[in-house]
CSV table of C-alpha atoms in Angstrom, one decimal:
chain,number,residue,atom,x,y,z
A,1225,MET,CA,0.0,0.0,0.0
A,1226,ASP,CA,1.0,3.6,-0.5
A,1227,GLY,CA,2.4,5.2,2.6
A,1228,MET,CA,2.3,8.8,1.3
A,1229,ALA,CA,-0.2,11.5,1.0
A,1230,VAL,CA,0.7,14.6,-0.9
A,1231,HIS,CA,-0.4,18.2,0.0
A,1232,ASP,CA,-3.5,19.5,-1.7
A,1233,THR,CA,-3.8,23.2,-1.1
A,1234,GLY,CA,-7.4,23.3,0.3
A,1235,ASP,CA,-7.0,20.4,2.7
A,1236,GLN,CA,-6.2,20.5,6.4
A,1237,VAL,CA,-3.0,18.6,7.0
A,1238,SER,CA,-4.7,16.6,9.8
A,1239,LEU,CA,-7.1,15.3,7.2
A,1240,GLU,CA,-4.2,14.2,5.0
A,1241,VAL,CA,-2.7,12.4,8.0
A,1242,ILE,CA,-6.0,10.6,8.7
A,1243,GLU,CA,-6.3,9.5,5.1
A,1244,ALA,CA,-2.7,8.3,5.0
A,1245,ILE,CA,-3.1,6.3,8.2
A,1246,ALA,CA,-6.3,4.8,7.0
A,1247,THR,CA,-4.7,3.8,3.7
A,1248,VAL,CA,-1.7,2.2,5.3
A,1249,THR,CA,-3.7,0.4,8.0
A,1250,GLY,CA,-6.6,-0.5,5.7
A,1251,THR,CA,-9.1,1.1,8.1
A,1252,ASP,CA,-12.1,3.4,7.6
A,1253,PRO,CA,-10.9,7.0,8.4
A,1254,LEU,CA,-14.3,7.7,10.1
A,1255,THR,CA,-13.9,4.8,12.5
A,1256,MET,CA,-10.2,5.0,13.4
A,1257,ASP,CA,-9.5,4.1,17.0
A,1258,PRO,CA,-8.1,6.1,18.7
A,1259,PRO,CA,-9.2,9.2,16.9
A,1260,LEU,CA,-6.2,11.3,15.7
A,1261,TYR,CA,-7.2,14.2,18.0
A,1262,ASP,CA,-6.6,11.9,21.0
A,1263,VAL,CA,-2.9,11.4,19.9
A,1264,VAL,CA,-2.0,14.9,18.5
A,1265,ASP,CA,-3.4,18.4,18.7
A,1266,THR,CA,-5.0,18.5,15.3
A,1267,ASP,CA,-5.9,22.2,15.5
A,1268,ALA,CA,-2.2,23.0,16.3
A,1269,LEU,CA,-1.0,20.8,13.5
A,1270,ASP,CA,-3.3,22.4,11.0
A,1271,SER,CA,-2.4,25.9,12.2
A,1272,LEU,CA,1.3,25.2,12.0
A,1273,TYR,CA,1.1,24.4,8.3
A,1274,GLU,CA,-1.6,26.9,7.4
A,1275,ASN,CA,0.6,29.6,8.7
A,1276,GLY,CA,3.4,28.6,6.4
A,1277,ALA,CA,5.8,27.2,9.0
A,1278,VAL,CA,8.8,25.3,7.6
A,1279,ALA,CA,8.7,22.4,10.0
A,1280,SER,CA,8.7,18.7,10.3
A,1281,VAL,CA,6.4,17.0,12.8
A,1282,GLU,CA,6.8,13.4,14.0
A,1283,PHE,CA,4.6,11.4,16.3
A,1284,GLU,CA,3.4,7.9,17.0
A,1285,TYR,CA,-0.1,6.7,16.1
A,1286,ASP,CA,-1.2,3.2,17.1
A,1287,GLY,CA,2.2,1.7,16.7
A,1288,HIS,CA,3.0,3.7,13.5
A,1289,THR,CA,5.5,6.5,13.1
A,1290,VAL,CA,3.9,9.4,11.3
A,1291,VAL,CA,6.0,12.2,9.8
A,1292,VAL,CA,4.7,15.4,8.2
A,1293,ASP,CA,7.6,17.2,6.5
A,1294,GLU,CA,8.0,20.9,5.6
A,1295,GLU,CA,6.3,20.3,2.3
A,1296,ARG,CA,3.3,18.7,4.1
A,1297,THR,CA,4.2,15.3,2.7
A,1298,VAL,CA,2.9,12.6,5.1
A,1299,THR,CA,4.8,9.4,5.5
A,1300,ILE,CA,3.8,6.4,7.7
A,1301,ASP,CA,6.6,4.2,9.0
A,1302,GLY,CA,9.1,5.8,6.6
A,1303,ARG,CA,7.2,4.5,3.6
A,1304,VAL,CA,6.9,6.8,0.6
A,1305,ALA,CA,5.7,5.9,-2.9
């Protein structure tokens, strides 16, 4: 499976992360457990990238390492397409 989601200008980065995790784990993004907001502050994550910060964020979600790089590319467990 593809472990990468690429930035789409209108999307919140937290939604991109949810979609990437769901793709990699084969789960429905609407029923992910735990919800992403229980693991990371999704409002802060979205705000960071909406404000043009050049940053990389890494966190663990349900046994998976999630990285959002400065270009808003999301990788799960280091897998990129």
